[in-house]
Amino acid sequence: QENKDILPYVIALVATLSVNEVLTSGLVKIQKNSQELCINLDDVRRQWIGQGEPLLFGDMMVLLKAVGALDHQNSKNDLSICTRYGLRPKAMTEIRKIRRQLTQIVKSILPETATVLDARLLPPSEQQICLLRKVLAAGMVDRLAKKIEGSVVINGHKANNAYQTLLLEEPVFIHPSSVLANDSPPFVCYQELHETSRIFIKDICAIQMDWIVQINPHLCSFGPIEEEPSPRYDETQDKLLCHRKATIGQRVSWSLGPPVETIFSNNTVDRYRWFAKFFLDGIICPRLLQFRPALLCSSNAMVKSWASLMERTQLLLNALVAKDIDSRTQLKEVWSAQPKYLLDVYCDWLPESLHAQVRSLWPPVPSVLKK
């Protein structure tokens, strides 16, 4: 439901970002209390969006508020708000058309969203804004920029608040018209580059770099498994989880913060070693927990560097690798066809006096019928 609630805003953003030069900058004259005032549009827009999550949403918040404000005009043809906030009337008209088309397409695919999509666009809540920032981080993962600490030299002059992008060697800067120009968040995503005497990034939204690991882990590079916290088996997900440091980028490599908890990589034998340990500990199959105190060798041996020197560790590891087993679900599937799978290699870890008891309950999961 939460995802459906942000659909109207996603559609509005897609429509808005499909149109060039939506915003204008500079000074504009308006009438207020019978007086003609000269105002700076950039300052007006900064006041318009406020603080907190709306400010972190940056220029995207301005664009959303513009679309929402037009929604609330008495007449669809009333574009007077464009003058007040520096919006190009032709651009807003085009955005309205694209938004209408996208809305109809989504409604045809997801009829249950009709009520949400047909409603007027109210200002998003802080929770919705946070979700929208994550959507942008996912969609603009190739357009990320990280603030450079200290100053850089541009054309022989020092410059502060520069950013490094994943794509360019040259430093870039937030465009002066951006509502985030004075805040310089540590990490941002952007819609476009604009080159003059410097390279500027436009249509900015502040993001958190640790979101990238959650949203696009396949685009990240991960370091070795951290010893602390140690890996664990998550029963709800039926997956092995571990903590690793993550980076993103090929030309440059940015740290994505402290070690994060992720699933094991498919290309590492460590996932089988740790699954074997948790199997011996009775975590994968609780019926085996009663035998843990009687193990002839600690289950920790499975994840030690010298594990290959012991025959019983290698037999168990090889058995798991051969069937590509690293989850309880996979184990049950094999047991349904081969009920004796792992029985002998498990018995090698126990005194002979317990073998008959183990055989009587094998396979050690209640949902698998013995054959």
mmCIF file of C-alpha atoms in Angstrom:
data_model
loop_
_atom_site.group_PDB
_atom_site.id
_atom_site.type_symbol
_atom_site.label_atom_id
_atom_site.label_comp_id
_atom_site.label_asym_id
_atom_site.label_seq_id
_atom_site.Cartn_x
_atom_site.Cartn_y
_atom_site.Cartn_z
ATOM 1 C CA GLN A 1 0.000 0.000 0.000
ATOM 2 C CA GLU A 2 2.855 2.327 0.854
ATOM 3 C CA ASN A 3 4.363 1.867 -2.609
ATOM 4 C CA LYS A 4 1.036 2.493 -4.341
ATOM 5 C CA ASP A 5 0.595 5.710 -2.365
ATOM 6 C CA ILE A 6 3.720 7.213 -3.923
ATOM 7 C CA LEU A 7 2.748 6.236 -7.477
ATOM 8 C CA PRO A 8 1.177 9.637 -8.265
ATOM 9 C CA TYR A 9 4.376 11.376 -7.196
ATOM 10 C CA VAL A 10 6.569 9.006 -9.211
ATOM 11 C CA ILE A 11 4.434 9.665 -12.285
ATOM 12 C CA ALA A 12 4.635 13.409 -11.703
ATOM 13 C CA LEU A 13 8.418 13.236 -11.356
ATOM 14 C CA VAL A 14 8.837 11.128 -14.491
ATOM 15 C CA ALA A 15 6.678 13.583 -16.434
ATOM 16 C CA THR A 16 8.559 16.584 -15.055
ATOM 17 C CA LEU A 17 12.018 15.151 -15.680
ATOM 18 C CA SER A 18 10.993 14.369 -19.268
ATOM 19 C CA VAL A 19 10.711 18.089 -20.039
ATOM 20 C CA ASN A 20 13.726 20.377 -20.390
ATOM 21 C CA GLU A 21 14.166 23.715 -18.621
ATOM 22 C CA VAL A 22 11.111 23.655 -16.412
ATOM 23 C CA LEU A 23 12.433 26.332 -14.049
ATOM 24 C CA THR A 24 13.593 29.856 -14.778
ATOM 25 C CA SER A 25 15.934 31.908 -12.608
ATOM 26 C CA GLY A 26 16.700 35.518 -11.879
ATOM 27 C CA LEU A 27 14.504 38.414 -10.763
ATOM 28 C CA VAL A 28 10.812 38.817 -11.488
ATOM 29 C CA LYS A 29 8.319 41.599 -10.728
ATOM 30 C CA ILE A 30 5.074 40.744 -8.931
ATOM 31 C CA GLN A 31 2.162 42.764 -7.538
ATOM 32 C CA LYS A 32 1.614 42.587 -3.803
ATOM 33 C CA ASN A 33 -0.726 44.902 -1.858
ATOM 34 C CA SER A 34 -0.935 47.240 -4.838
ATOM 35 C CA GLN A 35 2.832 47.490 -4.938
ATOM 36 C CA GLU A 36 5.254 46.153 -7.516
ATOM 37 C CA LEU A 37 7.951 44.023 -5.927
ATOM 38 C CA CYS A 38 11.125 42.584 -7.441
ATOM 39 C CA ILE A 39 11.859 39.107 -6.084
ATOM 40 C CA ASN A 40 14.589 36.507 -6.614
ATOM 41 C CA LEU A 41 12.994 33.313 -7.885
ATOM 42 C CA ASP A 42 15.700 31.083 -6.420
ATOM 43 C CA ASP A 43 15.084 32.554 -2.945
ATOM 44 C CA VAL A 44 11.324 32.196 -3.348
ATOM 45 C CA ARG A 45 11.608 28.525 -4.212
ATOM 46 C CA ARG A 46 13.889 27.851 -1.240
ATOM 47 C CA GLN A 47 11.282 29.372 1.071
ATOM 48 C CA TRP A 48 8.529 27.503 -0.745
ATOM 49 C CA ILE A 49 9.773 23.983 0.051
ATOM 50 C CA GLY A 50 10.795 24.500 3.693
ATOM 51 C CA GLN A 51 13.212 22.396 5.745
ATOM 52 C CA GLY A 52 13.757 18.744 6.724
ATOM 53 C CA GLU A 53 12.880 16.020 4.234
ATOM 54 C CA PRO A 54 11.387 18.493 1.706
ATOM 55 C CA LEU A 55 14.699 20.362 1.573
ATOM 56 C CA LEU A 56 16.665 17.108 1.190
ATOM 57 C CA PHE A 57 14.356 16.253 -1.690
ATOM 58 C CA GLY A 58 15.824 19.400 -3.221
ATOM 59 C CA ASP A 59 14.844 20.521 -6.703
ATOM 60 C CA MET A 60 12.566 17.504 -7.047
ATOM 61 C CA MET A 61 10.440 18.940 -4.260
ATOM 62 C CA VAL A 62 10.157 22.194 -6.178
ATOM 63 C CA LEU A 63 9.022 20.313 -9.280
ATOM 64 C CA LEU A 64 6.475 18.253 -7.333
ATOM 65 C CA LYS A 65 5.094 21.316 -5.589
ATOM 66 C CA ALA A 66 4.787 23.043 -8.945
ATOM 67 C CA VAL A 67 2.739 20.160 -10.370
ATOM 68 C CA GLY A 68 0.633 20.000 -7.207
ATOM 69 C CA ALA A 69 0.039 23.755 -7.188
ATOM 70 C CA LEU A 70 -1.243 23.649 -10.762
ATOM 71 C CA ASP A 71 -3.550 20.793 -9.758
ATOM 72 C CA HIS A 72 -5.171 23.070 -7.222
ATOM 73 C CA GLN A 73 -5.800 26.005 -9.536
ATOM 74 C CA ASN A 74 -9.479 26.715 -10.083
ATOM 75 C CA SER A 75 -9.008 26.515 -13.845
ATOM 76 C CA LYS A 76 -6.788 24.073 -15.693
ATOM 77 C CA ASN A 77 -5.765 26.871 -17.964
ATOM 78 C CA ASP A 78 -4.717 29.147 -15.098
ATOM 79 C CA LEU A 79 -0.904 29.221 -15.177
ATOM 80 C CA SER A 80 -0.450 32.413 -13.141
ATOM 81 C CA ILE A 81 1.453 30.445 -10.516
ATOM 82 C CA CYS A 82 4.205 29.989 -13.099
ATOM 83 C CA THR A 83 5.120 33.668 -12.873
ATOM 84 C CA ARG A 84 5.160 33.584 -9.091
ATOM 85 C CA TYR A 85 7.554 30.637 -8.825
ATOM 86 C CA GLY A 86 9.537 30.849 -12.058
ATOM 87 C CA LEU A 87 7.993 27.978 -14.003
ATOM 88 C CA ARG A 88 7.885 27.952 -17.782
ATOM 89 C CA PRO A 89 4.182 27.819 -18.811
ATOM 90 C CA LYS A 90 4.845 25.745 -21.957
ATOM 91 C CA ALA A 91 6.887 23.264 -19.924
ATOM 92 C CA MET A 92 4.126 22.918 -17.329
ATOM 93 C CA THR A 93 1.538 22.361 -20.057
ATOM 94 C CA GLU A 94 3.711 19.616 -21.550
ATOM 95 C CA ILE A 95 4.216 18.043 -18.115
ATOM 96 C CA ARG A 96 0.461 17.949 -17.612
ATOM 97 C CA LYS A 97 -0.002 16.088 -20.922
ATOM 98 C CA ILE A 98 2.728 13.535 -20.189
ATOM 99 C CA ARG A 99 1.439 13.008 -16.674
ATOM 100 C CA ARG A 100 -2.072 12.365 -17.970
ATOM 101 C CA GLN A 101 -0.772 9.823 -20.494
ATOM 102 C CA LEU A 102 1.370 8.001 -17.915
ATOM 103 C CA THR A 103 -1.528 7.911 -15.469
ATOM 104 C CA GLN A 104 -3.773 6.227 -18.025
ATOM 105 C CA ILE A 105 -1.081 3.644 -18.820
ATOM 106 C CA VAL A 106 -0.547 2.779 -15.150
ATOM 107 C CA LYS A 107 -4.302 2.556 -14.517
ATOM 108 C CA SER A 108 -4.669 0.123 -17.408
ATOM 109 C CA ILE A 109 -1.978 -2.097 -15.894
ATOM 110 C CA LEU A 110 -2.951 -1.608 -12.231
ATOM 111 C CA PRO A 111 -6.717 -0.862 -12.132
ATOM 112 C CA GLU A 112 -6.700 -0.887 -8.319
ATOM 113 C CA THR A 113 -4.624 2.322 -8.315
ATOM 114 C CA ALA A 114 -7.313 4.382 -10.087
ATOM 115 C CA THR A 115 -8.602 6.037 -6.901
ATOM 116 C CA VAL A 116 -5.114 7.098 -5.819
ATOM 117 C CA LEU A 117 -4.066 8.297 -9.263
ATOM 118 C CA ASP A 118 -7.233 10.292 -9.941
ATOM 119 C CA ALA A 119 -6.913 12.318 -6.742
ATOM 120 C CA ARG A 120 -5.344 15.766 -6.721
ATOM 121 C CA LEU A 121 -1.642 15.797 -5.922
ATOM 122 C CA LEU A 122 -1.343 16.766 -2.264
ATOM 123 C CA PRO A 123 2.064 17.604 -0.761
ATOM 124 C CA PRO A 124 3.831 14.311 0.085
ATOM 125 C CA SER A 125 4.423 13.377 3.716
ATOM 126 C CA GLU A 126 7.953 13.134 5.087
ATOM 127 C CA GLN A 127 7.734 9.333 4.920
ATOM 128 C CA GLN A 128 6.647 9.494 1.289
ATOM 129 C CA ILE A 129 9.442 11.943 0.482
ATOM 130 C CA CYS A 130 12.008 9.564 1.966
ATOM 131 C CA LEU A 131 10.652 6.756 -0.224
ATOM 132 C CA LEU A 132 10.765 9.024 -3.273
ATOM 133 C CA ARG A 133 14.381 9.923 -2.550
ATOM 134 C CA LYS A 134 15.168 6.203 -2.533
ATOM 135 C CA VAL A 135 13.347 5.793 -5.847
ATOM 136 C CA LEU A 136 15.534 8.514 -7.345
ATOM 137 C CA ALA A 137 18.683 6.955 -5.876
ATOM 138 C CA ALA A 138 17.722 3.685 -7.578
ATOM 139 C CA GLY A 139 16.856 5.290 -10.905
ATOM 140 C CA MET A 140 19.829 7.655 -11.036
ATOM 141 C CA VAL A 141 22.489 5.307 -9.721
ATOM 142 C CA ASP A 142 24.761 6.300 -12.628
ATOM 143 C CA ARG A 143 24.292 9.982 -11.777
ATOM 144 C CA LEU A 144 25.649 10.162 -8.271
ATOM 145 C CA ALA A 145 27.919 12.864 -6.919
ATOM 146 C CA LYS A 146 30.000 12.945 -3.742
ATOM 147 C CA LYS A 147 31.161 16.142 -2.086
ATOM 148 C CA ILE A 148 34.929 16.686 -2.204
ATOM 149 C CA GLU A 149 36.467 17.596 1.126
ATOM 150 C CA GLY A 150 38.424 20.853 1.070
ATOM 151 C CA SER A 151 38.968 22.954 -2.036
ATOM 152 C CA VAL A 152 39.847 22.195 -5.653
ATOM 153 C CA VAL A 153 41.669 24.272 -8.230
ATOM 154 C CA ILE A 154 39.653 25.340 -11.291
ATOM 155 C CA ASN A 155 41.346 27.500 -13.957
ATOM 156 C CA GLY A 156 44.027 28.482 -11.461
ATOM 157 C CA HIS A 157 41.558 29.440 -8.722
ATOM 158 C CA LYS A 158 40.558 27.604 -5.577
ATOM 159 C CA ALA A 159 36.914 26.574 -5.363
ATOM 160 C CA ASN A 160 34.940 25.058 -2.492
ATOM 161 C CA ASN A 161 31.910 22.763 -2.403
ATOM 162 C CA ALA A 162 32.985 20.773 -5.471
ATOM 163 C CA TYR A 163 31.664 17.294 -6.180
ATOM 164 C CA GLN A 164 33.085 14.180 -7.789
ATOM 165 C CA THR A 165 30.859 12.084 -10.053
ATOM 166 C CA LEU A 166 31.165 8.455 -11.066
ATOM 167 C CA LEU A 167 31.412 9.424 -14.736
ATOM 168 C CA LEU A 168 33.736 12.439 -14.950
ATOM 169 C CA GLU A 169 37.295 13.136 -13.885
ATOM 170 C CA GLU A 170 36.633 16.873 -13.606
ATOM 171 C CA PRO A 171 34.985 18.238 -10.455
ATOM 172 C CA VAL A 172 31.418 19.495 -10.760
ATOM 173 C CA PHE A 173 29.324 21.973 -8.781
ATOM 174 C CA ILE A 174 25.685 22.260 -7.782
ATOM 175 C CA HIS A 175 24.027 24.804 -10.046
ATOM 176 C CA PRO A 176 23.414 28.141 -8.272
ATOM 177 C CA SER A 177 19.693 27.938 -9.071
ATOM 178 C CA SER A 178 19.306 24.725 -7.051
ATOM 179 C CA VAL A 179 17.556 24.975 -3.691
ATOM 180 C CA LEU A 180 20.453 22.883 -2.321
ATOM 181 C CA ALA A 181 23.166 25.213 -3.633
ATOM 182 C CA ASN A 182 23.786 26.694 -0.171
ATOM 183 C CA ASP A 183 23.577 23.399 1.720
ATOM 184 C CA SER A 184 26.018 21.146 -0.196
ATOM 185 C CA PRO A 185 24.834 17.700 1.048
ATOM 186 C CA PRO A 186 27.526 14.983 1.249
ATOM 187 C CA PHE A 187 25.885 12.869 -1.476
ATOM 188 C CA VAL A 188 23.404 13.772 -4.194
ATOM 189 C CA CYS A 189 21.899 12.412 -7.372
ATOM 190 C CA TYR A 190 21.297 14.697 -10.321
ATOM 191 C CA GLN A 191 19.338 14.787 -13.558
ATOM 192 C CA GLU A 192 21.699 16.593 -15.937
ATOM 193 C CA LEU A 193 25.094 18.236 -16.445
ATOM 194 C CA HIS A 194 25.394 21.833 -17.604
ATOM 195 C CA GLU A 195 28.790 23.108 -18.762
ATOM 196 C CA THR A 196 29.896 26.770 -18.819
ATOM 197 C CA SER A 197 33.142 27.926 -17.244
ATOM 198 C CA ARG A 198 32.503 25.077 -14.799
ATOM 199 C CA ILE A 199 30.494 21.879 -14.980
ATOM 200 C CA PHE A 200 27.268 22.163 -13.011
ATOM 201 C CA ILE A 201 24.796 19.480 -11.955
ATOM 202 C CA LYS A 202 21.100 20.345 -12.049
ATOM 203 C CA ASP A 203 17.862 18.912 -10.636
ATOM 204 C CA ILE A 204 19.476 17.773 -7.406
ATOM 205 C CA CYS A 205 18.227 15.460 -4.659
ATOM 206 C CA ALA A 206 20.178 14.600 -1.504
ATOM 207 C CA ILE A 207 20.550 10.874 -0.824
ATOM 208 C CA GLN A 208 22.234 8.524 1.634
ATOM 209 C CA MET A 209 24.950 6.361 0.141
ATOM 210 C CA ASP A 210 24.041 3.335 2.273
ATOM 211 C CA TRP A 211 20.749 3.234 0.342
ATOM 212 C CA ILE A 212 22.676 2.150 -2.747
ATOM 213 C CA VAL A 213 23.641 -1.140 -1.093
ATOM 214 C CA GLN A 214 20.020 -1.819 -0.161
ATOM 215 C CA ILE A 215 18.570 -0.802 -3.529
ATOM 216 C CA ASN A 216 21.229 -1.828 -6.052
ATOM 217 C CA PRO A 217 23.558 -4.357 -4.374
ATOM 218 C CA HIS A 218 24.386 -5.866 -7.797
ATOM 219 C CA LEU A 219 26.135 -2.589 -8.710
ATOM 220 C CA CYS A 220 28.348 -2.652 -5.615
ATOM 221 C CA SER A 221 31.665 -4.324 -4.896
ATOM 222 C CA PHE A 222 32.016 -6.042 -1.531
ATOM 223 C CA GLY A 223 35.076 -6.648 0.605
ATOM 224 C CA PRO A 224 35.858 -9.779 2.620
ATOM 225 C CA ILE A 225 33.476 -10.991 5.324
ATOM 226 C CA GLU A 226 33.886 -9.075 8.572
ATOM 227 C CA GLU A 227 34.672 -11.165 11.657
ATOM 228 C CA GLU A 228 32.390 -9.017 13.794
ATOM 229 C CA PRO A 229 29.455 -9.183 13.719
ATOM 230 C CA SER A 230 29.833 -12.785 12.621
ATOM 231 C CA PRO A 231 27.643 -14.243 9.849
ATOM 232 C CA ARG A 232 24.207 -15.557 10.794
ATOM 233 C CA TYR A 233 21.333 -17.572 9.365
ATOM 234 C CA ASP A 234 18.104 -15.598 8.959
ATOM 235 C CA GLU A 235 15.213 -18.030 9.325
ATOM 236 C CA THR A 236 12.611 -15.630 7.934
ATOM 237 C CA GLN A 237 14.501 -15.131 4.672
ATOM 238 C CA ASP A 238 16.090 -18.590 4.726
ATOM 239 C CA LYS A 239 19.357 -16.915 3.799
ATOM 240 C CA LEU A 240 22.888 -16.599 5.140
ATOM 241 C CA LEU A 241 23.813 -13.016 6.012
ATOM 242 C CA CYS A 242 27.193 -11.444 6.669
ATOM 243 C CA HIS A 243 28.703 -7.993 7.149
ATOM 244 C CA ARG A 244 30.993 -6.595 4.463
ATOM 245 C CA LYS A 245 32.267 -3.205 3.407
ATOM 246 C CA ALA A 246 30.760 -2.005 0.153
ATOM 247 C CA THR A 247 32.035 0.324 -2.557
ATOM 248 C CA ILE A 248 30.618 1.591 -5.830
ATOM 249 C CA GLY A 249 32.300 2.781 -9.003
ATOM 250 C CA GLN A 250 34.836 1.476 -11.509
ATOM 251 C CA ARG A 251 36.797 4.604 -12.464
ATOM 252 C CA VAL A 252 36.589 5.732 -8.838
ATOM 253 C CA SER A 253 35.745 3.649 -5.788
ATOM 254 C CA TRP A 254 33.541 5.216 -3.153
ATOM 255 C CA SER A 255 33.036 3.686 0.253
ATOM 256 C CA LEU A 256 29.354 3.261 1.047
ATOM 257 C CA GLY A 257 29.889 3.646 4.769
ATOM 258 C CA PRO A 258 30.325 1.136 7.607
ATOM 259 C CA PRO A 259 30.068 -2.595 6.879
ATOM 260 C CA VAL A 260 26.544 -3.564 5.856
ATOM 261 C CA GLU A 261 24.676 -6.823 6.281
ATOM 262 C CA THR A 262 24.148 -8.578 2.962
ATOM 263 C CA ILE A 263 23.574 -12.056 1.625
ATOM 264 C CA PHE A 264 26.645 -14.122 0.758
ATOM 265 C CA SER A 265 27.981 -13.834 -2.776
ATOM 266 C CA ASN A 266 27.158 -16.767 -5.043
ATOM 267 C CA ASN A 267 30.771 -17.004 -6.190
ATOM 268 C CA THR A 268 32.262 -17.805 -2.782
ATOM 269 C CA VAL A 269 32.672 -21.191 -1.113
ATOM 270 C CA ASP A 270 32.279 -19.439 2.247
ATOM 271 C CA ARG A 271 28.498 -19.660 1.956
ATOM 272 C CA TYR A 272 28.720 -23.459 2.032
ATOM 273 C CA ARG A 273 31.186 -23.413 4.942
ATOM 274 C CA TRP A 274 28.926 -21.227 7.072
ATOM 275 C CA PHE A 275 25.825 -23.183 6.120
ATOM 276 C CA ALA A 276 27.622 -26.335 7.227
ATOM 277 C CA LYS A 277 28.472 -24.725 10.569
ATOM 278 C CA PHE A 278 24.862 -23.675 11.178
ATOM 279 C CA PHE A 279 23.704 -27.148 10.116
ATOM 280 C CA LEU A 280 25.990 -28.776 12.687
ATOM 281 C CA ASP A 281 24.829 -26.286 15.331
ATOM 282 C CA GLY A 282 21.192 -27.366 14.838
ATOM 283 C CA ILE A 283 20.166 -23.922 13.582
ATOM 284 C CA ILE A 284 19.099 -25.116 10.129
ATOM 285 C CA CYS A 285 17.405 -28.242 11.495
ATOM 286 C CA PRO A 286 16.458 -27.806 15.181
ATOM 287 C CA ARG A 287 16.044 -31.595 15.595
ATOM 288 C CA LEU A 288 19.837 -31.832 15.430
ATOM 289 C CA LEU A 289 20.343 -29.353 18.259
ATOM 290 C CA GLN A 290 20.289 -32.187 20.811
ATOM 291 C CA PHE A 291 23.442 -33.655 19.250
ATOM 292 C CA ARG A 292 25.481 -30.462 19.292
ATOM 293 C CA PRO A 293 27.143 -31.143 22.708
ATOM 294 C CA ALA A 294 28.276 -34.543 21.410
ATOM 295 C CA LEU A 295 30.044 -33.295 18.270
ATOM 296 C CA LEU A 296 33.530 -34.802 17.990
ATOM 297 C CA CYS A 297 34.822 -31.448 16.727
ATOM 298 C CA SER A 298 33.530 -27.897 17.116
ATOM 299 C CA SER A 299 31.374 -26.684 14.241
ATOM 300 C CA ASN A 300 33.698 -23.657 14.095
ATOM 301 C CA ALA A 301 36.173 -25.905 12.308
ATOM 302 C CA MET A 302 34.070 -25.517 9.157
ATOM 303 C CA VAL A 303 35.000 -21.827 8.838
ATOM 304 C CA LYS A 304 38.648 -21.985 9.876
ATOM 305 C CA SER A 305 41.487 -21.501 7.401
ATOM 306 C CA TRP A 306 42.773 -24.975 8.193
ATOM 307 C CA ALA A 307 39.373 -26.674 7.607
ATOM 308 C CA SER A 308 40.655 -28.442 4.486
ATOM 309 C CA LEU A 309 43.109 -30.428 6.608
ATOM 310 C CA MET A 310 40.280 -32.368 8.283
ATOM 311 C CA GLU A 311 38.502 -35.155 6.394
ATOM 312 C CA ARG A 312 35.110 -34.687 8.067
ATOM 313 C CA THR A 313 34.991 -30.958 7.246
ATOM 314 C CA GLN A 314 35.852 -31.625 3.609
ATOM 315 C CA LEU A 315 33.283 -34.410 3.247
ATOM 316 C CA LEU A 316 30.481 -32.194 4.559
ATOM 317 C CA LEU A 317 31.624 -29.228 2.493
ATOM 318 C CA ASN A 318 31.912 -31.283 -0.693
ATOM 319 C CA ALA A 319 28.444 -32.752 -0.160
ATOM 320 C CA LEU A 320 26.897 -29.273 0.094
ATOM 321 C CA VAL A 321 28.850 -27.904 -2.860
ATOM 322 C CA ALA A 322 27.860 -30.860 -5.044
ATOM 323 C CA LYS A 323 24.141 -30.089 -4.557
ATOM 324 C CA ASP A 324 24.609 -26.291 -4.289
ATOM 325 C CA ILE A 325 22.930 -26.223 -0.866
ATOM 326 C CA ASP A 326 22.966 -23.028 1.195
ATOM 327 C CA SER A 327 19.338 -22.806 2.395
ATOM 328 C CA ARG A 328 16.841 -24.929 4.320
ATOM 329 C CA THR A 329 14.462 -24.923 1.341
ATOM 330 C CA GLN A 330 17.100 -26.395 -0.965
ATOM 331 C CA LEU A 331 17.968 -28.989 1.656
ATOM 332 C CA LYS A 332 14.330 -30.123 1.961
ATOM 333 C CA GLU A 333 14.036 -30.418 -1.811
ATOM 334 C CA VAL A 334 17.036 -32.743 -1.958
ATOM 335 C CA TRP A 335 15.792 -34.774 1.008
ATOM 336 C CA SER A 336 12.416 -35.291 -0.657
ATOM 337 C CA ALA A 337 14.237 -37.145 -3.444
ATOM 338 C CA GLN A 338 17.246 -38.480 -1.472
ATOM 339 C CA PRO A 339 16.247 -39.010 2.190
ATOM 340 C CA LYS A 340 19.709 -40.335 3.139
ATOM 341 C CA TYR A 341 21.522 -37.221 1.869
ATOM 342 C CA LEU A 342 24.101 -35.972 4.437
ATOM 343 C CA LEU A 343 23.317 -38.832 6.847
ATOM 344 C CA ASP A 344 26.720 -40.532 6.641
ATOM 345 C CA VAL A 345 28.771 -37.322 6.584
ATOM 346 C CA TYR A 346 26.834 -36.033 9.604
ATOM 347 C CA CYS A 347 27.362 -39.276 11.510
ATOM 348 C CA ASP A 348 31.115 -38.810 11.013
ATOM 349 C CA TRP A 349 30.824 -35.851 13.399
ATOM 350 C CA LEU A 350 29.250 -37.949 16.186
ATOM 351 C CA PRO A 351 30.251 -40.900 18.380
ATOM 352 C CA GLU A 352 29.141 -44.264 16.967
ATOM 353 C CA SER A 353 26.856 -44.746 19.957
ATOM 354 C CA LEU A 354 24.549 -42.005 18.588
ATOM 355 C CA HIS A 355 24.412 -43.167 14.971
ATOM 356 C CA ALA A 356 21.323 -45.364 15.400
ATOM 357 C CA GLN A 357 19.403 -42.504 17.044
ATOM 358 C CA VAL A 358 20.365 -40.146 14.222
ATOM 359 C CA ARG A 359 19.323 -42.670 11.563
ATOM 360 C CA SER A 360 15.922 -43.092 13.236
ATOM 361 C CA LEU A 361 15.018 -39.423 12.792
ATOM 362 C CA TRP A 362 16.646 -38.801 9.405
ATOM 363 C CA PRO A 363 15.895 -36.638 7.484
ATOM 364 C CA PRO A 364 15.688 -34.254 10.462
ATOM 365 C CA VAL A 365 12.801 -32.099 9.204
ATOM 366 C CA PRO A 366 9.149 -32.950 9.937
ATOM 367 C CA SER A 367 7.792 -31.962 6.522
ATOM 368 C CA VAL A 368 9.907 -34.490 4.602
ATOM 369 C CA LEU A 369 8.470 -38.013 4.448
ATOM 370 C CA LYS A 370 10.901 -40.831 5.056
ATOM 371 C CA LYS A 371 11.255 -43.351 2.265
#
